[in-house]
PDB file of C-alpha atoms in Angstrom:
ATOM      1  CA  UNK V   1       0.000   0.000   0.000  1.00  0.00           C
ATOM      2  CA  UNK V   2       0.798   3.456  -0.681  1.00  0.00           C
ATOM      3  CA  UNK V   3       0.767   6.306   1.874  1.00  0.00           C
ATOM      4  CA  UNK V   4       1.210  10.120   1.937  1.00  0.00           C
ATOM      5  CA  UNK V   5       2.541  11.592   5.169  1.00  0.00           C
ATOM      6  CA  UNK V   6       3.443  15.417   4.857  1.00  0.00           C
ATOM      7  CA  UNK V   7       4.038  14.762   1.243  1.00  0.00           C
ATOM      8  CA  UNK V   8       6.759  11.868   1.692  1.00  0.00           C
ATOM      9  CA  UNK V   9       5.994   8.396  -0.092  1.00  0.00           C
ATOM     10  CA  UNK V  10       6.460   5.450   1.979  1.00  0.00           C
ATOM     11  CA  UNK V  11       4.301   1.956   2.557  1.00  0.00           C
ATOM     12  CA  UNK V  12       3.599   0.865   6.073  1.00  0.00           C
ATOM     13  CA  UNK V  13       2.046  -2.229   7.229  1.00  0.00           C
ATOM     14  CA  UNK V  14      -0.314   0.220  10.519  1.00  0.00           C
ATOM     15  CA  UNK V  15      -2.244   3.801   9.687  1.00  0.00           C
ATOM     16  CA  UNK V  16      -0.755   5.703  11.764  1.00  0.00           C
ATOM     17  CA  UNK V  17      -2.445   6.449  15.121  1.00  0.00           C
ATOM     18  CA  UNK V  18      -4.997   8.889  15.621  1.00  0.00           C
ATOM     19  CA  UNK V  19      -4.017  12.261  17.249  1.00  0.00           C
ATOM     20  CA  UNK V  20      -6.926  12.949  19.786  1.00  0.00           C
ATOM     21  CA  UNK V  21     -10.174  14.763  18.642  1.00  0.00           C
ATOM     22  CA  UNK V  22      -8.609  14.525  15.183  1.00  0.00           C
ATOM     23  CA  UNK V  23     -11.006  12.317  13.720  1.00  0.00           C
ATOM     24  CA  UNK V  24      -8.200  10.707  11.639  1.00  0.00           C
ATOM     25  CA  UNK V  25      -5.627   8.374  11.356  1.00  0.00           C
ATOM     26  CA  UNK V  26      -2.714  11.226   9.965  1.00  0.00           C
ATOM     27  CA  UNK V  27      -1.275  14.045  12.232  1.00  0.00           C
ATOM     28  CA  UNK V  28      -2.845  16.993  11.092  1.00  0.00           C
ATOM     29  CA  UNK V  29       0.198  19.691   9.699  1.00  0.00           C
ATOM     30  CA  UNK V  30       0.688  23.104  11.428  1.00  0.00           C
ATOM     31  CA  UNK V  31      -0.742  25.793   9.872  1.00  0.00           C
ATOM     32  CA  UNK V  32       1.805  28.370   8.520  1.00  0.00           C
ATOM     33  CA  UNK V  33       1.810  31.533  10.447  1.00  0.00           C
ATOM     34  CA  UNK V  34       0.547  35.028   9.673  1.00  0.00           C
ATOM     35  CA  UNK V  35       2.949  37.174   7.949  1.00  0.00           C
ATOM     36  CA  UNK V  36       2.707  40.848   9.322  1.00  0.00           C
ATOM     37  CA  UNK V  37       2.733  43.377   7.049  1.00  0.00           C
ATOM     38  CA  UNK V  38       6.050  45.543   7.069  1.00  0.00           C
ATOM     39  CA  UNK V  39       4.624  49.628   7.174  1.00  0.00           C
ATOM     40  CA  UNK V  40       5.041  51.291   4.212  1.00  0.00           C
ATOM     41  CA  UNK V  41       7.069  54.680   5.297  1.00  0.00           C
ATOM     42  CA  UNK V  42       5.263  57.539   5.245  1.00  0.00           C
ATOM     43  CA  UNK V  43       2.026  56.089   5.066  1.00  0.00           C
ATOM     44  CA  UNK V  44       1.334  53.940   8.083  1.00  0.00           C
ATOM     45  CA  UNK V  45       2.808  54.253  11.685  1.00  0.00           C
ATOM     46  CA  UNK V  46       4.170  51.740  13.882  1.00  0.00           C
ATOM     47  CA  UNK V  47       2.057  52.446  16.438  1.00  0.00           C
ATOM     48  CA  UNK V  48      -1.579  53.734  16.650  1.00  0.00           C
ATOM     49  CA  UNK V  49      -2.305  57.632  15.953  1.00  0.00           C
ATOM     50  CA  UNK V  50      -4.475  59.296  18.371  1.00  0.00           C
ATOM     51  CA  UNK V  51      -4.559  63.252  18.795  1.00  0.00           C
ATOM     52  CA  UNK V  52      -4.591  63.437  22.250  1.00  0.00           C
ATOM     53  CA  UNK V  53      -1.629  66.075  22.869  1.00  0.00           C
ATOM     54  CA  UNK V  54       0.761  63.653  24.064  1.00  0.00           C
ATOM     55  CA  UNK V  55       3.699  62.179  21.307  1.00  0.00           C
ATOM     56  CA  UNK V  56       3.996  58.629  22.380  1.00  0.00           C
ATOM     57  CA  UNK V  57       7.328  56.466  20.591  1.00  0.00           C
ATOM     58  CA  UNK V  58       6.248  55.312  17.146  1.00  0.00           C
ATOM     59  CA  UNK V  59       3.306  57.126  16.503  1.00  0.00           C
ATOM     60  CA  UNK V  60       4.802  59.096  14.195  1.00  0.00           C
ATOM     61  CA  UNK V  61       7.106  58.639  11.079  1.00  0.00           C
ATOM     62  CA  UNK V  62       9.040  61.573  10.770  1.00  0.00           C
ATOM     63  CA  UNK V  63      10.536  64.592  13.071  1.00  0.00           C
ATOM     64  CA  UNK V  64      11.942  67.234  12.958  1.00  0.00           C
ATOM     65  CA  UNK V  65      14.067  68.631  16.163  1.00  0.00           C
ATOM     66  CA  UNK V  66      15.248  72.170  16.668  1.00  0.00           C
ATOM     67  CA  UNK V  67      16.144  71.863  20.070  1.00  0.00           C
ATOM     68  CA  UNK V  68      13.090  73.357  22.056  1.00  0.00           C
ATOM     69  CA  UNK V  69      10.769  73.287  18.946  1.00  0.00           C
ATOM     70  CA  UNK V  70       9.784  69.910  17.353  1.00  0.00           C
ATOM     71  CA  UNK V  71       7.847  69.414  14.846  1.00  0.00           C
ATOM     72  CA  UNK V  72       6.254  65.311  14.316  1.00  0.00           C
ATOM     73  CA  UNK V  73       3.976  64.067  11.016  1.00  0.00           C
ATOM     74  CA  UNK V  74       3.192  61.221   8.953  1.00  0.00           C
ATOM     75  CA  UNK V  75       1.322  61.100   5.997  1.00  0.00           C
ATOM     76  CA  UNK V  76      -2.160  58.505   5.011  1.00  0.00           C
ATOM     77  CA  UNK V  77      -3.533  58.509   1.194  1.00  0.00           C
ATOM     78  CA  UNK V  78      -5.716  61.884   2.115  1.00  0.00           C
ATOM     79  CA  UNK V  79      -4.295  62.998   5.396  1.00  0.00           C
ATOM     80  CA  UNK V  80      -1.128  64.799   7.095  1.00  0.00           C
ATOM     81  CA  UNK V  81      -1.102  63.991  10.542  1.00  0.00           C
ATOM     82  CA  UNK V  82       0.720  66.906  12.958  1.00  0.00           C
ATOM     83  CA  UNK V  83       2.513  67.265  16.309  1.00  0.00           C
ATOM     84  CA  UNK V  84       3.702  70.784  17.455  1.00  0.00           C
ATOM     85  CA  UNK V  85       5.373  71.248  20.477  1.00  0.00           C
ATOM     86  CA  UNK V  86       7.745  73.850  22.231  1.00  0.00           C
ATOM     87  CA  UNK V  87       9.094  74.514  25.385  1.00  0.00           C
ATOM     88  CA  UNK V  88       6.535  77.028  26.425  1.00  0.00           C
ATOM     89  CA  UNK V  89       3.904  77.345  28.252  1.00  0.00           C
ATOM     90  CA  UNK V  90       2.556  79.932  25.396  1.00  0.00           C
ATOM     91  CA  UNK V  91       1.043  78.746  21.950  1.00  0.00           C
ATOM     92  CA  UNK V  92       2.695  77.260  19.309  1.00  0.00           C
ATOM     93  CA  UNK V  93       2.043  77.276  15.052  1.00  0.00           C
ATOM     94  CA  UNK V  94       3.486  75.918  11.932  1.00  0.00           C
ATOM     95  CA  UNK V  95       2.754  77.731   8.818  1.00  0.00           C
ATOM     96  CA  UNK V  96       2.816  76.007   5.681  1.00  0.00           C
ATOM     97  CA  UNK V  97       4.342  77.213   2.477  1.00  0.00           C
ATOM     98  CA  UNK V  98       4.550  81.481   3.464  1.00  0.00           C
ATOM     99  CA  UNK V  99       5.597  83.505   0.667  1.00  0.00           C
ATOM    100  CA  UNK V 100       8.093  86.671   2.123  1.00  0.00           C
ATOM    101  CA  UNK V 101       7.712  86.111   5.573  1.00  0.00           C
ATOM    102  CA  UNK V 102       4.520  85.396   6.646  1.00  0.00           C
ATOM    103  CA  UNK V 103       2.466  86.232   3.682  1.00  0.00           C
ATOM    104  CA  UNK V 104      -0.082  83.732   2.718  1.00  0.00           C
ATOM    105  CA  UNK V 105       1.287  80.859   5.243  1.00  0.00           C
ATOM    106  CA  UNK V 106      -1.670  78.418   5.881  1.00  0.00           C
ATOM    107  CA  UNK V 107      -1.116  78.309   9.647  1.00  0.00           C
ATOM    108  CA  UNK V 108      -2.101  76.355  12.473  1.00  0.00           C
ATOM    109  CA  UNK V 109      -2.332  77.798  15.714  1.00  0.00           C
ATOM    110  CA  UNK V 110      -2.831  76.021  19.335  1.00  0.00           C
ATOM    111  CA  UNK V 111      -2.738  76.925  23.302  1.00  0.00           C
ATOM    112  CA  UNK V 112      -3.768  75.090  25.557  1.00  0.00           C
ATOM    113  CA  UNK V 113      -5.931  77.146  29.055  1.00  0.00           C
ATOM    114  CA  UNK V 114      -6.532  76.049  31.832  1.00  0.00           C
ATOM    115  CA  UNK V 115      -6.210  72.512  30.310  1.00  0.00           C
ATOM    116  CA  UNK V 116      -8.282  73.105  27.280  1.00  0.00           C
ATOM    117  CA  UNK V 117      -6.899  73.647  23.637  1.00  0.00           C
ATOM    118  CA  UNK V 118      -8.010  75.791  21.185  1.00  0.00           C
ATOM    119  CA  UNK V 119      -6.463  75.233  17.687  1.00  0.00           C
ATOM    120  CA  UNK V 120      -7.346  77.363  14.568  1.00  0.00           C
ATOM    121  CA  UNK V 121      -6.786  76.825  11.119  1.00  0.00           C
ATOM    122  CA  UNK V 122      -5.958  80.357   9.994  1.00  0.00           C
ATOM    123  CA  UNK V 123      -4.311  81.914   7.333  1.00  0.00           C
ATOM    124  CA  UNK V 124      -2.101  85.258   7.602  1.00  0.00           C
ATOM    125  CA  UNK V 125      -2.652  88.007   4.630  1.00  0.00           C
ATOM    126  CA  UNK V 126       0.534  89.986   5.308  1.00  0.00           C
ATOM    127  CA  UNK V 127       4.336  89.412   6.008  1.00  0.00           C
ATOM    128  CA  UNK V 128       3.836  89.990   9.895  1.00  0.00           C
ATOM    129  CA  UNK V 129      -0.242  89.344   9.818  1.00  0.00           C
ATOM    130  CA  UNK V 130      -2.637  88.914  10.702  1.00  0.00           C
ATOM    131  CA  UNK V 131      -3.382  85.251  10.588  1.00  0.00           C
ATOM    132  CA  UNK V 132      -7.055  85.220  11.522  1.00  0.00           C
ATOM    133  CA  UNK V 133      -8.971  81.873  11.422  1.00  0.00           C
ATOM    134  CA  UNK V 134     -10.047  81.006   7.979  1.00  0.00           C
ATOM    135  CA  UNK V 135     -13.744  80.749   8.994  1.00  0.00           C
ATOM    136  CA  UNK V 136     -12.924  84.762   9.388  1.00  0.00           C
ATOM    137  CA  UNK V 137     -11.919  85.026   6.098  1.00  0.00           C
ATOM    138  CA  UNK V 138     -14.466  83.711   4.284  1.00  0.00           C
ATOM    139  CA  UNK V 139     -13.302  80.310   4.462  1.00  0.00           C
ATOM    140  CA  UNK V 140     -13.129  77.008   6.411  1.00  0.00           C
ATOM    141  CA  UNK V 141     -12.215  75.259   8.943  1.00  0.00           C
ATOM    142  CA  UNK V 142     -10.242  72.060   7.407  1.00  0.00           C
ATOM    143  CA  UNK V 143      -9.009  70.366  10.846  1.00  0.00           C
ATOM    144  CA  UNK V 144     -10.224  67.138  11.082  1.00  0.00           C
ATOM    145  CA  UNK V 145      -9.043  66.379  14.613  1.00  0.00           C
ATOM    146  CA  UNK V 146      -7.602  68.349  17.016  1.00  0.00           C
ATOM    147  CA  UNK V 147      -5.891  68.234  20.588  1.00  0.00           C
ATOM    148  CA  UNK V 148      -3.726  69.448  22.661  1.00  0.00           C
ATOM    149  CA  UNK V 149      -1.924  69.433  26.298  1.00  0.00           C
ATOM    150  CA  UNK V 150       0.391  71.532  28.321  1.00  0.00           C
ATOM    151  CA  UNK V 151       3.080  69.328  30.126  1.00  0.00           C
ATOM    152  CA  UNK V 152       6.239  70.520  32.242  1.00  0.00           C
ATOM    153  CA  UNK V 153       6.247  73.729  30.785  1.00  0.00           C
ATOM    154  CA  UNK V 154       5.655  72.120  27.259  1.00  0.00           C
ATOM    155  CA  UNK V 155       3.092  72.635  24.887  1.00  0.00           C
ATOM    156  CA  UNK V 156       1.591  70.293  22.568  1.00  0.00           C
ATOM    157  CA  UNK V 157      -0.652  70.275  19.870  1.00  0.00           C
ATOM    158  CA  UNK V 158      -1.583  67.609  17.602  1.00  0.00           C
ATOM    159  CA  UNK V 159      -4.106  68.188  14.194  1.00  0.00           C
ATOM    160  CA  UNK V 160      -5.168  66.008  11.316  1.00  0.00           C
ATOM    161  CA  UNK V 161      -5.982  67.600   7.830  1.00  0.00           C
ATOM    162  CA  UNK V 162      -6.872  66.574   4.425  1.00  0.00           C
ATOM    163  CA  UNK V 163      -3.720  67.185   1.541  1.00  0.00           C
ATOM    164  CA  UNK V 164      -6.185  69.067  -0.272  1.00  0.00           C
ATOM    165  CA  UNK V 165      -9.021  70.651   1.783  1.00  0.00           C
ATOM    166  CA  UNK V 166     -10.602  72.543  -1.056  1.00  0.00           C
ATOM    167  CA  UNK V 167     -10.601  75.699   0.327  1.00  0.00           C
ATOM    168  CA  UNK V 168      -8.618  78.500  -0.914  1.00  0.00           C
ATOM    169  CA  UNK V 169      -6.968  79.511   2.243  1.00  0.00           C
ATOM    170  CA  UNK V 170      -5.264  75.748   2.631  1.00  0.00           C
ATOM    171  CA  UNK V 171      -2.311  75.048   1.056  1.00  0.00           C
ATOM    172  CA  UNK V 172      -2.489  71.900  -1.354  1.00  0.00           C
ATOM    173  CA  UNK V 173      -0.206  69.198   0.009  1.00  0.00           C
ATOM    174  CA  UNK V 174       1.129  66.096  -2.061  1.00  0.00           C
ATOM    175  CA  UNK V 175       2.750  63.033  -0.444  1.00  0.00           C
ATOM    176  CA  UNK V 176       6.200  62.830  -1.760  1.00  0.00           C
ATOM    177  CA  UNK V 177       6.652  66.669  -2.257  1.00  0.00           C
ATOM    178  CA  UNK V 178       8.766  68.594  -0.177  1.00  0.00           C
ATOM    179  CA  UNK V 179       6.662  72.055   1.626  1.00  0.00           C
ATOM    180  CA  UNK V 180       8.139  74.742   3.042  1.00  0.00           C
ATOM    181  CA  UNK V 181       7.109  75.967   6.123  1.00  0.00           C
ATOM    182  CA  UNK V 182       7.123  78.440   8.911  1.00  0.00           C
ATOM    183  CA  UNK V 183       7.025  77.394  12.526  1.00  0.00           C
ATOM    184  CA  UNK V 184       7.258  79.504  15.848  1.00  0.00           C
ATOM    185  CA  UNK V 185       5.989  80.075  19.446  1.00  0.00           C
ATOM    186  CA  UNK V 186       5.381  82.477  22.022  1.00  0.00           C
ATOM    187  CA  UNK V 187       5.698  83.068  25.708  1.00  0.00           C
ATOM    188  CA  UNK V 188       2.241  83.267  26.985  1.00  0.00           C
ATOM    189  CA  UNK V 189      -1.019  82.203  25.731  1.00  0.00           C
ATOM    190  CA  UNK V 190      -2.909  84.544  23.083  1.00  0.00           C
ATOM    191  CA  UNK V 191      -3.508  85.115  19.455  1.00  0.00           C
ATOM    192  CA  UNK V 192      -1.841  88.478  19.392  1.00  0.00           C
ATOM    193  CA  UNK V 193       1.087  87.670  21.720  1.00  0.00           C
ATOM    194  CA  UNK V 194       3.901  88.105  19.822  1.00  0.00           C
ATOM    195  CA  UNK V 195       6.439  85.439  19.080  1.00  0.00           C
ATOM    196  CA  UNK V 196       9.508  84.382  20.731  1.00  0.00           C
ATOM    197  CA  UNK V 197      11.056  82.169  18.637  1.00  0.00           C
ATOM    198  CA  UNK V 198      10.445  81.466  14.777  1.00  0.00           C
ATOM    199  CA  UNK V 199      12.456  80.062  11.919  1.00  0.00           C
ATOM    200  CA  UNK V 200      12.159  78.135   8.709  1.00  0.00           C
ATOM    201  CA  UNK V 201      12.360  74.676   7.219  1.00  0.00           C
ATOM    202  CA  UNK V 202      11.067  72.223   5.050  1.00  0.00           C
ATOM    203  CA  UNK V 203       8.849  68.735   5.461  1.00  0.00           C
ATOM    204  CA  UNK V 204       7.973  66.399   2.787  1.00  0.00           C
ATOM    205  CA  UNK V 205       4.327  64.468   3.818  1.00  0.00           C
TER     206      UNK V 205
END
């Protein structure tokens, strides 16, 4: 007689015997395990995003660090994903894309009160301001989620947007393309409190 075990030919006089609750006279094989998927950079995080105001390890792809200024973000199919946060107990903002200076930045602006955030999607119309909220302006606001916390004398806040929100006042994004952008802070909490520190870079979602 002819017998396949685990794909090897061989005759044997006994079936082997049956492995308990098996209902058969073979061993049964293992099944192979689950491969995990590796994330794709940029895209997916290692660990799960939440806007909460707190930057947990992993939960974002990329950084930038300027010493007491850090700036965090990933990117999905039809999202940028943001951390700000400063050593200050004052608000914080990165402006995407400005022209000379501050002049047509699509800016995000955060404090956090008394333990409550407020962050604005706002847009600035001149090379030192204003940067009113867009809803001000005529326009929308395009933050999908929003949070933000005020830790040790740090301030973060976190904010999800679309790449392209459709409104005029929001700078397109593409995944892959490097923006320029505008980030600063100030001393105390306020939307005219000027800033203490501010400087430019560049992030590609």
């Amino acid at each position: 007689c002819v017998v396949l075990v685990m794909g090897a030919a061989s005759c044997a006089a006994d079936p082997l015997p049956a492995t308990p609750g098996s209902g058969g006279g073979t061993i049964p094989a293992e099944p192979e395990p689950e491969q995990e998927e590796e994330p794709v950079p940029g895209t997916t995080t290692p660990a799960e995003w939440r806007a909460d105001g707190v930057v947990s390890p992993g939960e974002y792809v990329n950084e930038l660090d300027n010493g007491t200024h850090h700036i965090f973000w990933s990117s999905t199919a039809e999202t940028l994903r943001v951390a700000v946060q400063a050593s200050t107990t004052g608000w914080v903002a990165v402006g995407f894309q400005p022209g000379a200076r501050m002049k047509n930045a699509d800016i995000v602006f955060g404090m956090v009160e008394n333990g409550q955030a407020t962050v604005l999607d706002s847009f600035s119309t001149g090379d030192f301001g204003p940067h009113n909220a867009d809803v001000k302006q005529g326009g929308t606001d395009d933050l999908l989620v929003v949070a933000g916390a005020e830790i040790d004398s740090t301030t973060t806040i976190e904010f999800e947007r679309k790449l392209d929100t459709g409104d005029p006042r929001d700078v397109v994004l593409e995944r892959g393309t490097p923006v320029q952008i505008i980030w600063a802070y100030g001393s105390s909490d306020g939307e005219r409190v000027g800033h203490s520190t501010r400087g430019y870079d560049q992030i590609v979602p």
